[in-house]
Amino acid sequence: MPMPMSKVRPSTVLVRPAVAATPTATKMVTKTESQNILKPSSKTASESALFERTSRRELLNDAKPFSDFLTDTFHRQHDYLRISLTERCNLRCVYCMPEEGVPLSPQRELLTTPEIIMLSSLFVSQGVTKIRLTGGEPTVRRDILPLMRQIGALRSRGLRELCLTTNGLALHRKLEDMVDAGLTGINLSLDTLDPWQFQIMTRRKGFDAVMKSIERVLELNTHGAGIKLKINSVVMRGTNDREIMKFVEMTREKGIEVRFIEYMPFDGNKWNKGKMFSYSEMLHLIKEKYPQLERVKGHKNETSKTFKIPGFAGSLGFITSMTHNFCGTCNRLRITSDGNLKVCLFGNAEVSLRDILRKCNNGEPIDESTFEVMKQVGMHTKPGLTNGSVQSGLAPNEQELLDVIGLAVKRKKAKHAGIGELEHMKNRPMILIESGAAHMVSISDKTPSKRVAKAICSVQFTDMIACRLIQENQIQKGDVLGVARVAGIMAAKKTSDLIPLCHPIALSKVTVNLQIIQDQDDTGRVDIEAIVACEGKTGVEMEALTAASTAALTIYDMCKAVDKRMTIEGLKVVLKEGGKSGRWVDGVQDSSPTLQ
Ligand code: SAM
Ligand code: SF4
């Protein structure tokens, strides 16, 4: 996007001081002063003239005031904002989402379109020049087009790039309208060029639709659309690493950048260090065939290392979050779909901008009509901001928002954890980092029904001694089966206290059955079966699992003096009844009569 001329003042320019210390640190100097600072003394006249022209152009290009609120203590200026539009997705990529999807937030907790516009506008007023829309899958947000049109309109206020990260499944249907709205760049995720492998990696069909989107972008570009297209491919050892060279070949004729991403650890993606295929391994592989592969100097804030094979139309990039961090030049901030500001992808610190924004609406979501009223009022009352920058004028409490944003940015660390720490760190899966916090699923719209769940597990001993002692009630700590039964029942009732996203449920019945079994190899075990019932709006599988596992832990605790190598095995739900999905036995739908 071209630099809006309104930002460039003919006689004064704003230059950023080397150390931006306070919100008022942006210093205004005259153009003559700034040229004097930069003018070299030992140049020839023509060199000086050239230098002067370049410096002037650079200064003019740089002339936009950059907010101290968005500058951290390491002088990193955050002019790139990623906004998540949704937690939903139409794919279930194995490295990103569990098969059943992620728990979705109640609608009222998510940012409304006016709220996203208000925040975008505020960030652009402070110097953000690039906004990327992501998710979940941003194209599944119903109002994505009007939203993009309104963000696109911020070009007149300094926004230069409006980008989208998408899986490409629905993109081809909306692409032209998006380009009309101001879309300038697309990062399209595609991990395989094989339709079958696509179905395995994304757990859904749709390879052809994604390829159609890619072709459509390239076709629009031949008509001058100028969309920067990058293909993002997460490489997993033993899954799609053998396709690296196929992706490399894609760049021979097509003017696209293929970026290989190192697989990253997040809670719930079954992180396995062995599955990570590192940047250096990829480079080695590609260089075996193309030794002439050469490094291309990228933009200073580039998170990927760019390479080119001479003669190829496109280029290759590597996103090396696991093996080489790029924190030193990080210029990005993230807003999750529930309105939290996240200053680092790998950090846990978040602050709710949504809650501050909604203060002016009694804590309620700001919808279109409220937004209209706010715009009318805002036109008449525009207080200045403490750093003297132009306010966006949309949110009435912009100063408070900026103070909170400024504090969060100032707390940003120099760099994120390294690979050893990352794999052990508690963090949201990628989809929730970009989209929103973990939360309970809303059950307010569900109708109550009779629900039952049965879970089982076993305590496996290494011989029969413990079993005999239990049977004869000879264990020093007392009646093992009796105590385990009570512990299981009590634990079922406490499930919501233990598992953060579980709803508290009034249970109508909990039964814990325990049976001592002698195995053929002369070892013994206690089989545990927990059956939980309720009349309610949500299932009781978690309660059954909690009951069975707690009964097992109790047996473990009471018998550990007798058998130090016993194990707890086979915890699973074997039956579920009630609710919309009906009766399930061992994970398969079943039509036989119900238990209760
Ligand atoms: N749905 C969109 C997409 O797939 O492009 C946008 C959201 S997705 C969470 C953003 C990016 O994160 C994608 O490029 C995806 O490949 C990447 N990603 C998700 N989980 C990852 C993981 N565990 N390791 C590396 N990259 C991951
Ligand atoms: Fe969906 Fe993107 Fe995650 Fe795949 S990577 S599941 S497309 S959000």
XYZ file of C-alpha atoms and ligand atoms in Angstrom:
631
model
C 0.000 0.000 0.000
C 1.389 3.429 -0.811
C 2.302 5.746 2.015
C -0.598 8.165 2.507
C 0.596 11.661 1.697
C -1.339 13.074 4.653
C 1.267 11.431 6.905
C 4.148 13.291 5.298
C 4.588 16.873 6.425
C 6.572 19.150 4.109
C 8.579 21.069 6.691
C 8.917 18.815 9.693
C 9.569 15.128 10.037
C 9.375 12.869 13.015
C 12.451 10.845 13.755
C 12.614 8.109 16.296
C 15.158 8.595 19.050
C 17.711 5.798 19.479
C 16.224 4.982 22.864
C 12.488 5.417 23.209
C 12.074 5.718 26.937
C 8.758 7.299 27.768
C 5.418 7.619 25.987
C 6.422 11.162 25.030
C 9.851 10.251 23.728
C 9.015 10.678 20.021
C 11.015 13.770 19.149
C 10.132 16.343 16.546
C 13.010 18.016 14.706
C 13.125 20.198 11.621
C 14.088 18.604 8.367
C 17.277 20.705 8.206
C 18.338 19.462 11.621
C 17.737 15.858 10.694
C 19.657 16.212 7.449
C 22.551 17.765 9.300
C 22.700 14.828 11.648
C 22.884 12.413 8.760
C 24.972 14.397 6.267
C 28.463 12.915 5.829
C 31.396 15.307 5.620
C 33.808 13.256 3.486
C 31.640 12.657 0.413
C 32.035 14.085 -3.069
C 29.403 16.597 -4.141
C 27.565 14.076 -6.325
C 27.776 11.404 -3.632
C 26.476 13.914 -1.116
C 23.617 14.889 -3.397
C 22.734 11.242 -3.895
C 23.068 10.584 -0.173
C 20.963 13.605 0.611
C 18.256 12.469 -1.809
C 18.303 8.946 -0.368
C 18.298 10.174 3.199
C 15.469 12.508 2.455
C 13.486 9.770 0.789
C 14.226 7.395 3.660
C 13.210 10.019 6.145
C 10.036 10.751 4.270
C 9.246 7.062 4.071
C 10.005 6.785 7.748
C 8.233 9.985 8.616
C 5.257 8.302 10.248
C 5.251 8.800 14.018
C 5.949 5.508 15.706
C 4.294 5.069 19.004
C 6.278 4.428 22.130
C 3.338 2.317 23.300
C 4.323 -0.201 20.646
C 8.068 -0.008 21.300
C 9.505 -2.474 23.818
C 12.467 -2.130 26.126
C 14.707 -3.748 23.481
C 13.726 -0.983 21.001
C 11.674 -3.374 18.872
C 8.939 -1.413 17.125
C 5.802 -3.467 16.698
C 4.280 -2.414 13.409
C 2.777 -5.805 12.559
C -0.468 -7.007 14.133
C -1.958 -10.476 13.768
C -5.640 -10.746 14.564
C -7.425 -14.022 15.003
C -10.951 -13.903 13.628
C -12.264 -17.223 14.877
C -11.480 -20.394 16.788
C -13.367 -22.487 14.259
C -11.767 -24.410 11.455
C -12.970 -26.554 8.593
C -9.861 -28.807 8.833
C -8.336 -30.789 11.695
C -4.599 -30.744 10.945
C -2.875 -33.390 13.054
C -0.224 -30.999 14.382
C -2.697 -28.268 15.265
C -6.080 -29.525 16.423
C -7.421 -32.568 18.172
C -9.751 -34.688 16.048
C -12.829 -33.537 17.958
C -11.898 -29.872 17.523
C -11.157 -27.396 20.285
C -13.710 -26.258 22.883
C -15.437 -23.189 21.449
C -16.062 -19.995 23.395
C -19.555 -18.657 23.900
C -20.190 -16.135 21.112
C -20.373 -13.177 23.489
C -16.776 -13.754 24.549
C -15.450 -13.315 21.026
C -14.606 -9.953 19.510
C -17.390 -8.501 17.385
C -16.595 -6.953 14.024
C -16.880 -3.369 15.371
C -14.511 -4.307 18.207
C -11.963 -5.703 15.727
C -12.258 -2.517 13.665
C -11.798 -0.315 16.737
C -8.664 -2.181 17.788
C -7.243 -2.279 14.236
C -7.850 1.408 13.881
C -6.158 2.154 17.210
C -3.092 0.081 16.334
C -2.832 1.685 12.884
C -3.035 5.126 14.506
C 0.035 4.114 16.531
C 2.123 2.997 13.580
C 1.017 -0.526 12.677
C 1.430 -0.866 8.912
C 0.643 -4.544 8.459
C -2.358 -6.518 9.674
C -2.669 -10.260 9.187
C -5.988 -12.021 9.692
C -5.721 -15.561 10.955
C -7.520 -18.047 13.168
C -8.684 -20.884 13.360
C -9.622 -20.559 9.757
C -10.423 -16.892 9.042
C -12.434 -17.619 5.895
C -15.106 -19.420 7.941
C -16.019 -16.187 9.732
C -19.339 -15.207 8.186
C -18.689 -11.481 7.993
C -15.110 -11.721 6.813
C -15.753 -9.577 3.722
C -17.335 -6.539 5.407
C -14.676 -6.854 8.091
C -11.880 -6.846 5.529
C -13.426 -3.894 3.721
C -13.389 -1.852 6.923
C -9.824 -2.854 7.783
C -8.816 -2.207 4.159
C -10.175 1.339 4.528
C -7.429 1.975 7.093
C -5.051 2.350 4.124
C -5.883 6.028 4.216
C -4.514 6.109 7.784
C -1.225 4.322 7.169
C -1.976 0.632 6.770
C 0.167 -0.760 3.961
C -0.465 -4.498 3.999
C -3.593 -6.517 4.708
C -2.762 -10.219 4.726
C -4.524 -13.496 5.338
C -3.284 -16.839 6.670
C -5.618 -19.540 5.417
C -5.874 -23.220 4.672
C -7.245 -22.211 1.259
C -10.278 -24.488 1.399
C -12.909 -21.762 0.960
C -10.590 -19.066 -0.340
C -11.302 -19.357 -4.048
C -14.961 -18.415 -3.454
C -14.132 -15.166 -1.663
C -10.822 -14.236 -3.220
C -11.887 -11.554 -5.677
C -13.973 -9.709 -3.101
C -11.059 -9.882 -0.696
C -8.711 -8.388 -3.254
C -11.267 -5.618 -3.814
C -11.289 -5.063 -0.054
C -7.526 -4.474 -0.068
C -5.975 -7.926 0.445
C -2.253 -7.747 -0.380
C -0.798 -11.054 0.794
C -1.794 -14.661 1.415
C 0.013 -17.324 3.424
C -1.650 -20.535 2.405
C -1.058 -23.672 4.460
C -0.477 -26.832 2.461
C 1.555 -29.694 3.906
C 1.307 -32.232 1.121
C 0.826 -32.418 -2.642
C -0.802 -35.835 -2.392
C -4.640 -35.822 -2.043
C -4.601 -38.976 0.154
C -1.909 -37.661 2.423
C -3.891 -34.394 2.606
C -6.841 -36.320 3.989
C -4.605 -38.003 6.549
C -2.892 -34.806 7.663
C -5.993 -32.629 7.772
C -8.499 -35.378 8.638
C -10.764 -33.889 5.964
C -11.175 -33.899 2.182
C -10.481 -30.725 0.218
C -7.162 -30.996 -1.602
C -8.684 -29.965 -4.947
C -10.352 -26.896 -3.454
C -7.021 -25.754 -1.979
C -5.221 -26.243 -5.302
C -8.010 -24.280 -6.987
C -7.388 -21.393 -4.596
C -3.672 -21.406 -5.410
C -4.361 -21.401 -9.157
C -6.911 -18.600 -8.738
C -4.410 -16.406 -6.863
C -1.772 -16.983 -9.538
C -4.322 -16.243 -12.252
C -5.407 -12.986 -10.584
C -1.751 -12.053 -10.317
C -1.323 -12.443 -14.072
C -4.007 -9.726 -14.300
C -2.041 -7.473 -11.977
C -3.640 -8.236 -8.592
C -0.161 -8.254 -7.019
C -0.994 -10.661 -4.191
C 2.127 -11.927 -2.407
C 1.559 -15.687 -2.163
C 3.442 -17.929 0.246
C 2.776 -21.625 0.770
C 3.369 -22.722 4.382
C 4.217 -26.337 4.914
C 4.732 -27.867 8.376
C 7.265 -30.672 7.995
C 6.829 -33.754 10.187
C 9.290 -36.590 10.116
C 7.784 -39.785 8.797
C 4.635 -37.985 7.655
C 5.411 -35.527 4.864
C 9.199 -35.063 4.969
C 9.527 -37.125 1.791
C 7.580 -34.405 -0.062
C 10.079 -31.629 0.589
C 11.605 -31.975 -2.878
C 8.147 -31.949 -4.538
C 7.494 -28.579 -2.906
C 10.917 -27.356 -4.007
C 10.017 -28.288 -7.611
C 6.829 -26.212 -7.301
C 8.970 -23.089 -7.212
C 10.631 -23.895 -10.552
C 7.829 -22.408 -12.694
C 5.593 -20.663 -10.161
C 6.450 -17.280 -8.710
C 5.613 -18.302 -5.142
C 7.558 -18.725 -1.945
C 7.310 -22.138 -0.325
C 8.110 -21.935 3.381
C 8.960 -25.020 5.377
C 7.944 -24.740 9.024
C 9.585 -26.687 11.809
C 6.889 -28.601 13.669
C 6.331 -26.922 17.042
C 5.233 -28.186 20.455
C 1.891 -27.099 21.840
C -0.346 -28.610 24.477
C -2.417 -31.336 22.942
C -0.578 -31.902 19.647
C 1.129 -35.063 20.883
C 4.506 -33.365 20.746
C 7.236 -35.736 19.916
C 10.706 -34.315 19.441
C 11.485 -37.114 17.028
C 8.830 -35.811 14.625
C 10.565 -32.450 14.317
C 12.458 -32.215 11.042
C 14.955 -29.430 11.553
C 15.903 -26.541 9.288
C 19.463 -27.847 8.923
C 18.191 -31.273 7.873
C 15.903 -29.705 5.260
C 18.691 -27.522 3.958
C 21.019 -30.500 3.725
C 18.420 -32.492 1.785
C 17.740 -29.715 -0.718
C 21.438 -28.940 -1.179
C 22.137 -32.554 -2.092
C 20.159 -31.981 -5.302
C 20.659 -28.245 -5.669
C 24.105 -27.327 -4.266
C 23.762 -23.930 -5.912
C 20.949 -23.002 -3.466
C 21.710 -19.461 -2.302
C 20.587 -17.318 0.641
C 18.528 -14.239 -0.244
C 18.633 -11.233 2.022
C 15.167 -10.846 3.484
C 13.362 -7.996 5.227
C 14.848 -7.192 8.639
C 11.772 -8.467 10.476
C 11.445 -11.578 8.342
C 10.751 -14.641 10.487
C 11.873 -16.965 7.725
C 15.272 -17.525 6.188
C 14.898 -17.148 2.439
C 16.773 -19.047 -0.277
C 16.605 -19.317 -4.044
C 17.686 -21.853 -6.610
C 19.162 -19.844 -9.497
C 16.813 -19.978 -12.496
C 13.730 -20.921 -10.455
C 10.793 -18.489 -10.565
C 9.945 -18.804 -6.876
C 11.891 -19.011 -3.642
C 12.175 -21.163 -0.521
C 11.841 -20.116 3.086
C 12.380 -21.799 6.433
C 10.583 -20.914 9.638
C 12.903 -22.131 12.322
C 11.023 -21.416 15.536
C 12.423 -24.547 17.184
C 16.095 -24.439 16.278
C 16.904 -20.741 15.697
C 14.703 -18.119 17.264
C 14.118 -14.850 15.450
C 13.116 -12.922 18.557
C 15.734 -10.192 18.146
C 13.861 -8.603 15.270
C 10.326 -9.605 16.258
C 7.901 -6.830 15.346
C 4.610 -8.637 15.886
C 1.776 -8.484 18.319
C -1.202 -10.809 18.383
C -4.835 -10.387 19.315
C -6.686 -13.614 20.040
C -10.276 -14.057 18.911
C -11.466 -13.440 22.469
C -9.642 -10.135 22.499
C -6.467 -10.895 24.434
C -3.242 -9.161 23.490
C -0.324 -11.582 23.285
C 3.110 -10.041 22.872
C 4.899 -13.336 22.154
C 3.607 -16.455 20.432
C 5.387 -18.627 22.988
C 4.660 -16.584 26.101
C 1.715 -17.135 28.391
C 1.188 -13.493 29.341
C -2.051 -12.078 27.966
C -4.159 -9.038 28.701
C -7.821 -8.601 27.737
C -8.349 -5.632 25.436
C -11.944 -6.758 24.941
C -12.831 -6.120 28.564
C -11.365 -2.612 28.467
C -13.092 -1.862 25.179
C -16.445 -3.019 26.535
C -16.254 -0.864 29.660
C -17.928 1.906 27.677
C -20.824 -0.463 26.925
C -21.443 -1.803 30.441
C -19.349 -4.853 29.686
C -21.565 -5.887 26.797
C -20.323 -6.788 23.294
C -20.242 -3.750 21.005
C -22.512 -4.482 18.062
C -23.021 -2.514 14.842
C -25.722 -0.189 16.191
C -23.781 0.642 19.355
C -20.740 1.263 17.174
C -22.676 3.731 15.023
C -23.711 5.690 18.105
C -20.148 5.649 19.412
C -18.853 6.990 16.096
C -21.341 9.879 16.203
C -20.351 10.795 19.749
C -16.639 10.335 18.989
C -16.806 12.916 16.203
C -17.562 15.598 18.760
C -15.197 14.587 21.547
C -11.633 13.745 20.571
C -9.284 14.179 23.482
C -5.550 14.085 22.658
C -3.359 11.152 23.584
C -0.437 11.467 25.959
C 2.117 10.820 23.244
C 0.565 13.493 21.060
C -0.194 11.013 18.275
C -3.353 11.126 16.218
C -5.985 8.978 17.879
C -8.202 6.764 15.799
C -11.277 8.324 17.382
C -13.318 5.135 17.422
C -13.013 3.776 20.950
C -13.902 6.323 23.670
C -11.277 4.941 26.075
C -8.325 4.736 23.699
C -5.966 6.231 26.240
C -6.707 3.450 28.732
C -6.310 0.834 26.007
C -2.975 2.313 24.962
C -1.699 2.423 28.542
C -2.468 -1.270 28.952
C -1.000 -2.139 25.535
C 2.109 -0.093 26.337
C 2.644 -1.928 29.633
C 2.227 -5.333 27.976
C 4.673 -4.442 25.186
C 7.205 -3.177 27.715
C 7.030 -6.529 29.508
C 7.956 -8.415 26.327
C 11.034 -10.567 26.914
C 14.188 -10.430 24.811
C 13.530 -13.908 23.463
C 11.309 -16.907 23.938
C 12.305 -20.261 25.451
C 14.582 -22.623 23.537
C 13.681 -26.076 22.264
C 14.429 -27.834 25.566
C 12.160 -25.520 27.517
C 9.472 -25.201 24.842
C 8.596 -28.848 24.758
C 7.906 -28.762 28.491
C 6.154 -25.431 28.549
C 2.441 -25.138 29.135
C 1.104 -23.279 26.132
C -2.074 -23.198 24.097
C -2.172 -25.218 20.886
C -1.481 -22.983 17.867
C -5.126 -22.653 17.012
C -5.922 -21.343 20.474
C -2.883 -19.091 20.623
C -4.032 -17.378 17.507
C -7.687 -17.669 18.271
C -8.553 -17.542 21.952
C -8.244 -18.891 25.474
C -9.297 -22.384 26.484
C -12.842 -22.331 27.819
C -15.822 -24.400 28.730
C -18.251 -25.212 25.955
C -21.548 -23.405 26.445
C -24.330 -25.862 27.330
C -27.047 -23.274 27.866
C -28.827 -24.216 24.602
C -28.767 -27.976 25.229
C -31.834 -29.817 26.505
C -31.442 -31.958 29.622
C -31.585 -35.732 29.095
C -30.669 -38.872 31.000
C -26.932 -39.505 30.503
C -24.741 -42.409 31.536
C -21.043 -43.138 31.050
C -18.919 -46.107 31.995
C -15.123 -45.979 32.290
C -12.695 -48.775 33.079
C -9.055 -49.268 34.018
C -6.897 -51.800 35.855
C -4.193 -51.826 38.481
C -1.741 -54.433 37.253
C 0.517 -56.058 39.885
C 3.779 -57.833 39.140
C 2.719 -60.971 41.081
C -0.255 -62.263 43.111
C 0.949 -61.168 46.564
C -0.882 -57.841 46.644
C -4.077 -59.402 45.325
C -4.044 -62.059 48.009
C -3.428 -59.504 50.741
C -6.276 -57.332 49.411
C -8.590 -60.316 49.271
C -7.753 -61.300 52.831
C -7.969 -57.697 53.994
C -4.360 -57.921 55.178
C -2.995 -54.705 53.640
C -1.627 -52.555 56.438
C -3.511 -49.434 55.366
C -6.881 -51.172 55.562
C -9.740 -52.277 53.290
C -8.341 -51.461 49.858
C -11.439 -52.154 47.778
C -13.773 -50.370 50.190
C -11.594 -47.249 50.382
C -11.020 -47.231 46.604
C -14.775 -47.438 45.977
C -15.515 -44.448 48.229
C -12.591 -42.473 46.747
C -13.911 -43.084 43.198
C -17.433 -41.961 44.110
C -16.193 -38.817 45.862
C -13.834 -37.960 43.004
C -16.606 -38.222 40.402
C -18.494 -35.494 42.261
C -15.373 -33.310 42.349
C -14.533 -33.579 38.631
C -15.266 -29.943 37.797
C -12.940 -28.848 40.624
C -10.116 -30.863 39.108
C -10.531 -30.504 35.342
C -10.653 -26.801 34.479
C -13.048 -26.940 31.514
C -15.602 -29.361 33.009
C -19.010 -28.083 34.048
C -20.204 -28.874 37.570
C -22.909 -31.525 37.197
C -25.426 -32.807 39.754
C -24.883 -36.564 39.487
C -27.819 -38.880 40.120
C -25.755 -42.065 40.661
C -22.130 -43.212 40.850
C -21.207 -46.884 41.044
C -17.642 -48.153 41.340
C -17.124 -51.910 40.881
C -13.806 -53.563 41.700
C -12.779 -57.109 40.902
C -9.594 -59.020 41.708
C -8.371 -61.100 38.761
C -5.610 -63.700 38.655
C -3.798 -63.619 35.337
C -2.470 -66.750 33.650
C 1.151 -65.679 34.103
C 0.665 -65.687 37.876
C 0.380 -61.961 38.108
C -2.755 -60.333 39.430
C -4.765 -57.198 38.855
C -7.747 -55.248 40.093
C -10.236 -54.320 37.366
C -12.145 -51.125 38.018
C -15.411 -50.096 36.426
C -17.045 -46.732 37.170
C -20.605 -45.997 36.045
C -21.892 -42.449 36.416
C -25.397 -41.153 35.650
C -27.063 -37.748 35.613
C -30.106 -35.938 34.301
C -28.432 -33.033 32.580
C -27.255 -31.029 29.612
C -23.815 -32.515 29.202
C -22.224 -35.961 29.258
C -20.598 -37.601 32.277
C -17.613 -39.350 30.630
C -15.132 -37.171 32.501
C -16.843 -38.011 35.788
C -16.624 -41.732 35.018
C -12.941 -41.413 34.048
C -12.198 -39.427 37.194
C -13.933 -42.043 39.358
C -12.089 -44.992 37.779
C -8.688 -43.320 37.831
C -9.033 -42.117 41.423
C -10.075 -45.587 42.580
C -6.949 -46.913 40.802
C -4.719 -44.284 42.423
C -6.150 -45.200 45.820
C -5.299 -48.875 45.275
C -1.824 -47.812 44.153
C -1.355 -45.718 47.257
C -2.531 -48.443 49.626
C -0.470 -51.202 47.987
C 2.756 -49.437 47.102
C 4.566 -50.952 50.092
C 3.806 -54.430 48.754
C 4.430 -54.003 45.007
C 6.600 -51.098 43.871
C 6.341 -51.836 40.145
C 2.585 -52.041 39.688
C 1.091 -50.024 36.821
C -2.260 -48.396 36.105
C -3.485 -49.410 32.685
C -6.220 -49.124 30.098
C -8.157 -46.091 31.316
C -10.953 -45.469 28.812
C -14.639 -44.766 28.317
C -16.376 -47.937 27.180
C -19.955 -46.728 27.155
C -21.812 -43.474 26.765
C -25.572 -42.943 26.630
C -27.849 -39.932 26.225
C -27.575 -36.563 24.543
C -27.840 -35.942 20.805
C -25.348 -38.613 19.804
C -27.220 -41.485 21.578
C -25.546 -44.698 22.737
C -21.870 -45.465 22.065
C -20.057 -48.666 23.018
C -16.254 -48.695 22.717
C -16.340 -45.603 20.513
C -18.914 -47.083 18.094
C -22.582 -46.029 17.846
C -24.856 -48.753 19.168
C -28.601 -49.358 18.936
C -29.073 -51.911 21.750
C -31.245 -50.993 24.790
C -29.867 -48.403 27.197
C -28.450 -49.152 30.674
C -30.853 -46.844 32.535
N -6.115 -22.010 9.441
C -5.103 -21.161 8.929
C -3.974 -21.944 8.308
O -3.906 -23.162 8.523
O -3.195 -21.356 7.610
C -4.586 -20.148 9.899
C -4.318 -20.592 11.311
S -3.011 -21.760 11.511
C -3.075 -22.031 13.257
C -1.601 -20.762 11.259
C -0.343 -21.512 10.924
O 0.097 -22.239 12.042
C -0.434 -22.503 9.792
O 0.523 -22.208 8.807
C -0.119 -23.817 10.435
O 0.524 -24.661 9.546
C 0.755 -23.403 11.596
N 0.804 -24.373 12.692
C -0.211 -24.855 13.433
N 0.229 -25.744 14.346
C 1.569 -25.840 14.176
C 2.596 -26.598 14.807
N 2.323 -27.431 15.793
N 3.857 -26.430 14.379
C 4.145 -25.573 13.378
N 3.220 -24.829 12.743
C 1.940 -24.961 13.136
Fe -7.230 -25.412 10.870
Fe -5.104 -24.018 10.194
Fe -5.076 -25.489 12.409
Fe -5.087 -26.702 10.085
S -3.490 -25.361 10.861
S -6.407 -27.200 11.825
S -6.286 -25.351 8.872
S -6.340 -23.735 12.023
